[in-house]
PDB file of C-alpha atoms in Angstrom:
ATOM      1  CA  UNK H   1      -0.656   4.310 -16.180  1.00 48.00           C
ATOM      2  CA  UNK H   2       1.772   2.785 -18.512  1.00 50.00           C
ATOM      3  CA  UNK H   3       3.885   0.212 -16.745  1.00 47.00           C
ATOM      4  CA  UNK H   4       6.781  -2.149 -18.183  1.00 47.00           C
ATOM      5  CA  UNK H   5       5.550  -5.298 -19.263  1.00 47.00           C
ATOM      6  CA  UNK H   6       7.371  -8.332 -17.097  1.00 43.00           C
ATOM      7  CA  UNK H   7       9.991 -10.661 -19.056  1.00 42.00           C
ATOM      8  CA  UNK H   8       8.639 -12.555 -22.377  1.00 45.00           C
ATOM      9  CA  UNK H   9       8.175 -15.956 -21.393  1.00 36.00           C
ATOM     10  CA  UNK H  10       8.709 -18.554 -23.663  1.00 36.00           C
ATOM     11  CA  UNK H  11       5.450 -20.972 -23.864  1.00 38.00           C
ATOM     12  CA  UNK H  12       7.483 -24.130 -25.989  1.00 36.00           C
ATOM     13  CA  UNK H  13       7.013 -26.763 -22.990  1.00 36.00           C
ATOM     14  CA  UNK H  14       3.625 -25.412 -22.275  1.00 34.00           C
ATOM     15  CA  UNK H  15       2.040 -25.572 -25.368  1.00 37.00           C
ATOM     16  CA  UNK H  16      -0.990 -28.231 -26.375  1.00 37.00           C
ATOM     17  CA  UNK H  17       0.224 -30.358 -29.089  1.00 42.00           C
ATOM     18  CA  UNK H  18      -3.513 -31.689 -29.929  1.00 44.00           C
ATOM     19  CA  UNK H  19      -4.443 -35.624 -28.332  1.00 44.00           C
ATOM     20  CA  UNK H  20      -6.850 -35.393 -25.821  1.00 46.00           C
ATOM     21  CA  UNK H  21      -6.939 -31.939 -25.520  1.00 47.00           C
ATOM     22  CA  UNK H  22      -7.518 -31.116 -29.230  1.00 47.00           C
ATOM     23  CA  UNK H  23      -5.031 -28.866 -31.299  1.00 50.00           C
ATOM     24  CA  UNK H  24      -4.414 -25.673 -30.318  1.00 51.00           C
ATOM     25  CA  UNK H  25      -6.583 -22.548 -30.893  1.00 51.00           C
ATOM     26  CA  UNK H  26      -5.162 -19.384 -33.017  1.00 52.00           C
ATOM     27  CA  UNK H  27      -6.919 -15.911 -32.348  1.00 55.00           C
ATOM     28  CA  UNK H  28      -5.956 -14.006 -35.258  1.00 54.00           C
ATOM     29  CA  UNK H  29      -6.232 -10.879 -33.186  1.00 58.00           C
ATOM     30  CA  UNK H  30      -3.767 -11.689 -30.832  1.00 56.00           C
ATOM     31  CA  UNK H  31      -1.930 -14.514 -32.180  1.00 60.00           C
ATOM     32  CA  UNK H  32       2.133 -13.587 -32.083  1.00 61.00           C
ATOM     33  CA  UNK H  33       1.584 -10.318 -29.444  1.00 66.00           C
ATOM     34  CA  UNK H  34       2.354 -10.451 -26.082  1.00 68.00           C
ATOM     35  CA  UNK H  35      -0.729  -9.873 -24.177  1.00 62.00           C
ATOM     36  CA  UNK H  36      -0.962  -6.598 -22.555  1.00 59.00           C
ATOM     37  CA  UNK H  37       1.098  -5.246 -19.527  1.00 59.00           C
ATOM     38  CA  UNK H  38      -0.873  -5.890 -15.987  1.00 60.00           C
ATOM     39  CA  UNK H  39      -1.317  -2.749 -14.045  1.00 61.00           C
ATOM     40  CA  UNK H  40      -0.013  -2.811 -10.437  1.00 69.00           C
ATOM     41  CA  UNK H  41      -1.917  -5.005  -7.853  1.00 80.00           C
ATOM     42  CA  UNK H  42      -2.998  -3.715  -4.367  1.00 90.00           C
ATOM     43  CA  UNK H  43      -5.309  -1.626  -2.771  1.00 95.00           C
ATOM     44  CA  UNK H  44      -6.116   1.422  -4.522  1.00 96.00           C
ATOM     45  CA  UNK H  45      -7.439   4.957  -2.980  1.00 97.00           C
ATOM     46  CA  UNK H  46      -8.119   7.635  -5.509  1.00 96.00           C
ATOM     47  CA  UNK H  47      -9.430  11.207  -5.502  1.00 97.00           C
ATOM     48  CA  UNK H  48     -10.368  12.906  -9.017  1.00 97.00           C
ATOM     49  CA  UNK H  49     -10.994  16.739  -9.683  1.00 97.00           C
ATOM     50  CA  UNK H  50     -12.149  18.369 -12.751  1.00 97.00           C
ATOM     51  CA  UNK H  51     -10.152  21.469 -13.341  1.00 98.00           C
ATOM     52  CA  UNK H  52     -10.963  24.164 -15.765  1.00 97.00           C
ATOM     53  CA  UNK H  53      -7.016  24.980 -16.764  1.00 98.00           C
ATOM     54  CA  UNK H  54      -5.187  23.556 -19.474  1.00 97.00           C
ATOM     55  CA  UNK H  55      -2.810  19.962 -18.710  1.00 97.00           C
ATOM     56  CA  UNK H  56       0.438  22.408 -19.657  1.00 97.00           C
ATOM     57  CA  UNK H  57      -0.512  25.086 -16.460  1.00 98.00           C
ATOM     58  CA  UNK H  58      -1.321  22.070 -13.657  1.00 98.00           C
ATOM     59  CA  UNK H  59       1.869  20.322 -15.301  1.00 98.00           C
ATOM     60  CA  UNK H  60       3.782  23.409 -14.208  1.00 98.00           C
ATOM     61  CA  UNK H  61       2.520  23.754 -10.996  1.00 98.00           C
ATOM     62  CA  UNK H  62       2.844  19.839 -10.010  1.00 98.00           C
ATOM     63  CA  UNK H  63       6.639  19.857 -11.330  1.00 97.00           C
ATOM     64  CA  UNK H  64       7.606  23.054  -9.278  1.00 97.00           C
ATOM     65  CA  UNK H  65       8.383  21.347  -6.558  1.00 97.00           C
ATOM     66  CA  UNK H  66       9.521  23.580  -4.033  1.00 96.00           C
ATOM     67  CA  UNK H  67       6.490  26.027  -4.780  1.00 97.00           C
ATOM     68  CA  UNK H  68       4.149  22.752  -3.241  1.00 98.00           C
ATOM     69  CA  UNK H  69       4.712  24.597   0.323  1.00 97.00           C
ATOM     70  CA  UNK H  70       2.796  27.685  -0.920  1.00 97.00           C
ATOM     71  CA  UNK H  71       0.052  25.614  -1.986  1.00 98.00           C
ATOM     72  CA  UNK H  72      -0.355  21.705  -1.135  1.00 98.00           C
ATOM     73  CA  UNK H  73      -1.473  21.037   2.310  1.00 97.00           C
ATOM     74  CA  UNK H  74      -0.785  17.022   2.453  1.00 97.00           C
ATOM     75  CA  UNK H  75       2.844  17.783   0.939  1.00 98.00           C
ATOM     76  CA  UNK H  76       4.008  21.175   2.608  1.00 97.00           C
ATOM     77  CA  UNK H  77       7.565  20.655   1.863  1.00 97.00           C
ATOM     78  CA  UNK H  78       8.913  18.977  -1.092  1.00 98.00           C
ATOM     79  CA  UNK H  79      12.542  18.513  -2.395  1.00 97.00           C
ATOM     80  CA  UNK H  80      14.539  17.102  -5.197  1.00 97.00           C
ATOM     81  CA  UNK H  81      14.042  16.714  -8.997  1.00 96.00           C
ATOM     82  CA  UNK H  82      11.579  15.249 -10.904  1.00 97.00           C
ATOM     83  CA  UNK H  83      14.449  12.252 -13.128  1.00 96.00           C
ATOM     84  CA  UNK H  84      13.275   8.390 -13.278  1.00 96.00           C
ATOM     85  CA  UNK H  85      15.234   7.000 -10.433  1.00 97.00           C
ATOM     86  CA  UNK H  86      15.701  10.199  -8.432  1.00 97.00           C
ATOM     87  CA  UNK H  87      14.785  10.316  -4.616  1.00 98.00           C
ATOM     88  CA  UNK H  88      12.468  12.797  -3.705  1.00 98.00           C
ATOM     89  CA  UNK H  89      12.477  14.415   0.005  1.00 98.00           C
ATOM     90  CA  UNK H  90       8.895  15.245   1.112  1.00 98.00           C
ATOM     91  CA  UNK H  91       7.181  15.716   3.923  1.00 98.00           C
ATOM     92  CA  UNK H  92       3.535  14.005   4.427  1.00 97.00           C
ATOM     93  CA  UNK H  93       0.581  15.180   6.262  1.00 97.00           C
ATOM     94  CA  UNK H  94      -2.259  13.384   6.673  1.00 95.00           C
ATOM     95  CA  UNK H  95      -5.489  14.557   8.884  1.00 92.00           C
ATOM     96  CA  UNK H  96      -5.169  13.898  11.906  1.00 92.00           C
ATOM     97  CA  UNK H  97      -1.984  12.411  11.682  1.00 93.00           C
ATOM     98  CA  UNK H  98       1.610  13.705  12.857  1.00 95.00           C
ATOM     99  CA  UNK H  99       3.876  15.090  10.481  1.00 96.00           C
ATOM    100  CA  UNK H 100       6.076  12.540   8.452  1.00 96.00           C
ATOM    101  CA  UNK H 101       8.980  12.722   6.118  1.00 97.00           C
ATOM    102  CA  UNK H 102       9.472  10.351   3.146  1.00 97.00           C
ATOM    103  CA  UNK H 103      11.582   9.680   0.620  1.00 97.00           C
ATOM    104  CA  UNK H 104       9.944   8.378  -2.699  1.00 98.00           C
ATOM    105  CA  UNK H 105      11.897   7.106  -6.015  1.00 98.00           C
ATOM    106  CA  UNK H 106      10.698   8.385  -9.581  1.00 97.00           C
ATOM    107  CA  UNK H 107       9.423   5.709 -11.201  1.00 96.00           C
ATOM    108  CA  UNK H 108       8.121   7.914 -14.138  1.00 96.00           C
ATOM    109  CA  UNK H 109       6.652  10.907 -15.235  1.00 96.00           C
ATOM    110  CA  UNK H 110       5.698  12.550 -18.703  1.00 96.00           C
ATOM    111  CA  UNK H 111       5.223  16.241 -19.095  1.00 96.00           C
ATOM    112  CA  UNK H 112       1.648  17.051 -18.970  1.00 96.00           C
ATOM    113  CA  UNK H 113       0.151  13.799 -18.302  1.00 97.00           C
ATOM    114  CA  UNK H 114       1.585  12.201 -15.029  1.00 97.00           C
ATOM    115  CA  UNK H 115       3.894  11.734 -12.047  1.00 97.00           C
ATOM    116  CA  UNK H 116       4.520   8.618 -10.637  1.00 97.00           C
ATOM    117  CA  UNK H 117       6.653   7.639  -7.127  1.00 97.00           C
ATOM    118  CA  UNK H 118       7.085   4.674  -5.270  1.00 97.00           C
ATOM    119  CA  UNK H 119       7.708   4.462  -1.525  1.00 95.00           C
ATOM    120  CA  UNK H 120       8.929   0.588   0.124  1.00 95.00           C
ATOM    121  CA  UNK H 121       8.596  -0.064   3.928  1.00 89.00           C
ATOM    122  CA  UNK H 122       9.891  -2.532   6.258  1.00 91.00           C
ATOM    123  CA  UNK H 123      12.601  -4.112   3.619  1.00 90.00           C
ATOM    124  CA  UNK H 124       9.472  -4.242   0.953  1.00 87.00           C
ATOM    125  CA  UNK H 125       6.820  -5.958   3.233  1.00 94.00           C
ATOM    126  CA  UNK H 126       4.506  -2.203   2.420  1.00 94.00           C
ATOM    127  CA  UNK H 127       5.378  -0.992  -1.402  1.00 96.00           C
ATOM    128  CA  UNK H 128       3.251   2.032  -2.561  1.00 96.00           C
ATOM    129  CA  UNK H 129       2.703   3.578  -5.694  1.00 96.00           C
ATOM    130  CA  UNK H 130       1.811   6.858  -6.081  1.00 97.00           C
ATOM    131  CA  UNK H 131       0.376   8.768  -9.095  1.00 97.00           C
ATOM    132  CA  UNK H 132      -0.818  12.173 -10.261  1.00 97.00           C
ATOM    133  CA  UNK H 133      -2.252  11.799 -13.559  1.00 97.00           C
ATOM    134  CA  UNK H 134      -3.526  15.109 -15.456  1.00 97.00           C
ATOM    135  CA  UNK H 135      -6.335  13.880 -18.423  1.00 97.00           C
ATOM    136  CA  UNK H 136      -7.200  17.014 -21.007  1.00 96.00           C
ATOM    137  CA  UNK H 137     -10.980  16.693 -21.436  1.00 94.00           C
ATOM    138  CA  UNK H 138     -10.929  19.941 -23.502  1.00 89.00           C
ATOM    139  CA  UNK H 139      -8.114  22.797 -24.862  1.00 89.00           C
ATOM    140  CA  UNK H 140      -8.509  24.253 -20.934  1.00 91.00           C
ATOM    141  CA  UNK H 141      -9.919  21.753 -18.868  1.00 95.00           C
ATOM    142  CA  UNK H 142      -8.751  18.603 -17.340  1.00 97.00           C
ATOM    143  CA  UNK H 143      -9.624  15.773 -15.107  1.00 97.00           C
ATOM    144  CA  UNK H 144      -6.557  15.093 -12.160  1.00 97.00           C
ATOM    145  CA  UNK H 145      -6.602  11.743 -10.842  1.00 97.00           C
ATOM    146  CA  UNK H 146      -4.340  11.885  -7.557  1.00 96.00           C
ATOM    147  CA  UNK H 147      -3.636   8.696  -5.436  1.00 97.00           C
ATOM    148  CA  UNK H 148      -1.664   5.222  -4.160  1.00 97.00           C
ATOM    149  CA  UNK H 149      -2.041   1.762  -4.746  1.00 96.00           C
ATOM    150  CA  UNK H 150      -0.565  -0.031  -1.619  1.00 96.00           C
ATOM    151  CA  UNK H 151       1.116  -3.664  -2.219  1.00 95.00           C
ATOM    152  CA  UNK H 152       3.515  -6.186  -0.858  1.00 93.00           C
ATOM    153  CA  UNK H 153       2.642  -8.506   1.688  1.00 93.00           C
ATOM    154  CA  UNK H 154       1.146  -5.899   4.397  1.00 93.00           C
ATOM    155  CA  UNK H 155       0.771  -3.260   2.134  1.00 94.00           C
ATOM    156  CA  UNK H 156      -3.169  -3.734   1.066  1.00 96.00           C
ATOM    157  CA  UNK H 157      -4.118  -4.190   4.820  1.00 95.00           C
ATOM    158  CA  UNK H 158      -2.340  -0.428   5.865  1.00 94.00           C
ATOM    159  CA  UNK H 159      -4.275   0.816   2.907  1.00 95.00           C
ATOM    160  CA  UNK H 160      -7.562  -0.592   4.517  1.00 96.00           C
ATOM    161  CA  UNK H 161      -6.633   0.948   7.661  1.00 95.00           C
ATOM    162  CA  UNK H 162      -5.547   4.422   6.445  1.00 95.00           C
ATOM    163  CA  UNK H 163      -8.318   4.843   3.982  1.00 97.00           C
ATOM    164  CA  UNK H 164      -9.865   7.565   5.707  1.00 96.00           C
ATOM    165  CA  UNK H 165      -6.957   9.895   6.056  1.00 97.00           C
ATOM    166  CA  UNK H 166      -5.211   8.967   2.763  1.00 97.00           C
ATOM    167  CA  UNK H 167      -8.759   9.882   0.773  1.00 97.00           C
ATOM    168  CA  UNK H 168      -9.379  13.332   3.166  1.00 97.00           C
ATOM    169  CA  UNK H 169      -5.609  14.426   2.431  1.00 97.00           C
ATOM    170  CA  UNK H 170      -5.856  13.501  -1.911  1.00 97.00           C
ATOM    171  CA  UNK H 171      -9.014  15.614  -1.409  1.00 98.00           C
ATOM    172  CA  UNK H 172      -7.409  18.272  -0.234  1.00 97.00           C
ATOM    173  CA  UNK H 173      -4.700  18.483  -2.290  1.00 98.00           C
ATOM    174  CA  UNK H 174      -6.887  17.884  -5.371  1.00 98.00           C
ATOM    175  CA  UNK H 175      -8.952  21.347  -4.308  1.00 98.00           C
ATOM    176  CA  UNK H 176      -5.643  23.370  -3.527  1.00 98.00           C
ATOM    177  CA  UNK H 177      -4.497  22.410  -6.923  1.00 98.00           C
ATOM    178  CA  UNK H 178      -7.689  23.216  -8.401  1.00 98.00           C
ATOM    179  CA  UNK H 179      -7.898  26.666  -7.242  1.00 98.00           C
ATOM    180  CA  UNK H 180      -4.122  27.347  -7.566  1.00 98.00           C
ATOM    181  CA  UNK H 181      -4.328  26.054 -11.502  1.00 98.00           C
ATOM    182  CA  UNK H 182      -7.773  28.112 -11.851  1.00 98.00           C
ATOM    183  CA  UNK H 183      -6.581  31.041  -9.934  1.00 97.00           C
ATOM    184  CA  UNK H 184      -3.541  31.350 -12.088  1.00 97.00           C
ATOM    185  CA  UNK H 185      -5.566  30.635 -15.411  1.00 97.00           C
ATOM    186  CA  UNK H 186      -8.035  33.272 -14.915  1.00 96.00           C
ATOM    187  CA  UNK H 187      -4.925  35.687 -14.506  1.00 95.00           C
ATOM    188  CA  UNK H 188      -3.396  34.433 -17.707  1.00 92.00           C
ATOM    189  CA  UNK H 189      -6.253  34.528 -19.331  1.00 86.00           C
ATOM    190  CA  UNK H 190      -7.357  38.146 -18.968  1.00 75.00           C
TER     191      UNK H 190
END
């Protein structure tokens, strides 16, 4: 998941200037580069599917959003348009849990590869990150990764606590997709 790197610091007053400590080291490799971008912290549940369909056909299913009630159980209703910075209207269902409307910012998304939303609770305290990611593996079949990273202060600990029905709905929707994307790729197909 590519994510913007934070602000260049500047290292000047930090730097060793040799004494005690000895000069400082170069590492031609990465000497003048900004080290690479960290990836969100938090706690992460995941589901992955392989499914045999090309990354253009479960791109247009996962971008038609309000098609997601004919197929996706643990999003029956979803609104809006998929634009960086766009709020999305959506309603969530979870086994075993009551019915619950959110509304989730873009925080990116690139044809064919990946959707991501955020979601912030209780002025930030809970921030979630949410990501559908399609990987090709070959010219018609693809591995989805579908899930949410949960940070902020109380964010990991409602992760913990909602493991079990955050995994079991992912799974689901993982499947539906899968046999929507397959269903409609065997029909293209022949």
């Amino acid at each position: 998941m590519p994510f913007k790197p934070g602000p260049e610091l500047k290292a000047a007053p930090f730097q060793r200037k040799g004494g005690a400590l000895g000069p400082k080291t170069l590492n031609l490799k990465t000497e003048g580069k900004p080290p690479p971008p960290k990836g969100p912290s938090g706690y992460r549940i995941e589901d992955r599917i392989g499914v045999q369909a090309p990354a253009e056909l479960i791109w247009e299913i996962v971008q038609d959003l309000p098609r997601w009630s004919e197929w996706n159980p643990t999003y029956p209703r979803a609104e809006g348009e998929i634009r960086i910075g766009n709020v999305l209207s959506m309603d969530l269902v979870l086994p075993g849990q009551d019915r619950q409307e959110i509304k989730p910012r873009i925080l990116d998304w690139v044809p064919n590869e990946q959707l991501h939303w955020e979601l912030r609770f209780l002025g930030g305290l809970i921030k979630t990150l949410r990501y559908i990611e399609i990987t090709p593996l070959a010219e018609s079949g693809c591995v989805v990764d579908n899930g949410e990273i949960f940070g902020g202060l109380m964010g990991p600990s409602l992760g913990k606590r909602m493991r079990g029905p955050v995994r079991r709905g992912f799974l689901a929707m993982n499947e539906a997709l899968k046999a929507r994307a397959e269903a409609e790729w065997a029909k293209r197909k022949g």
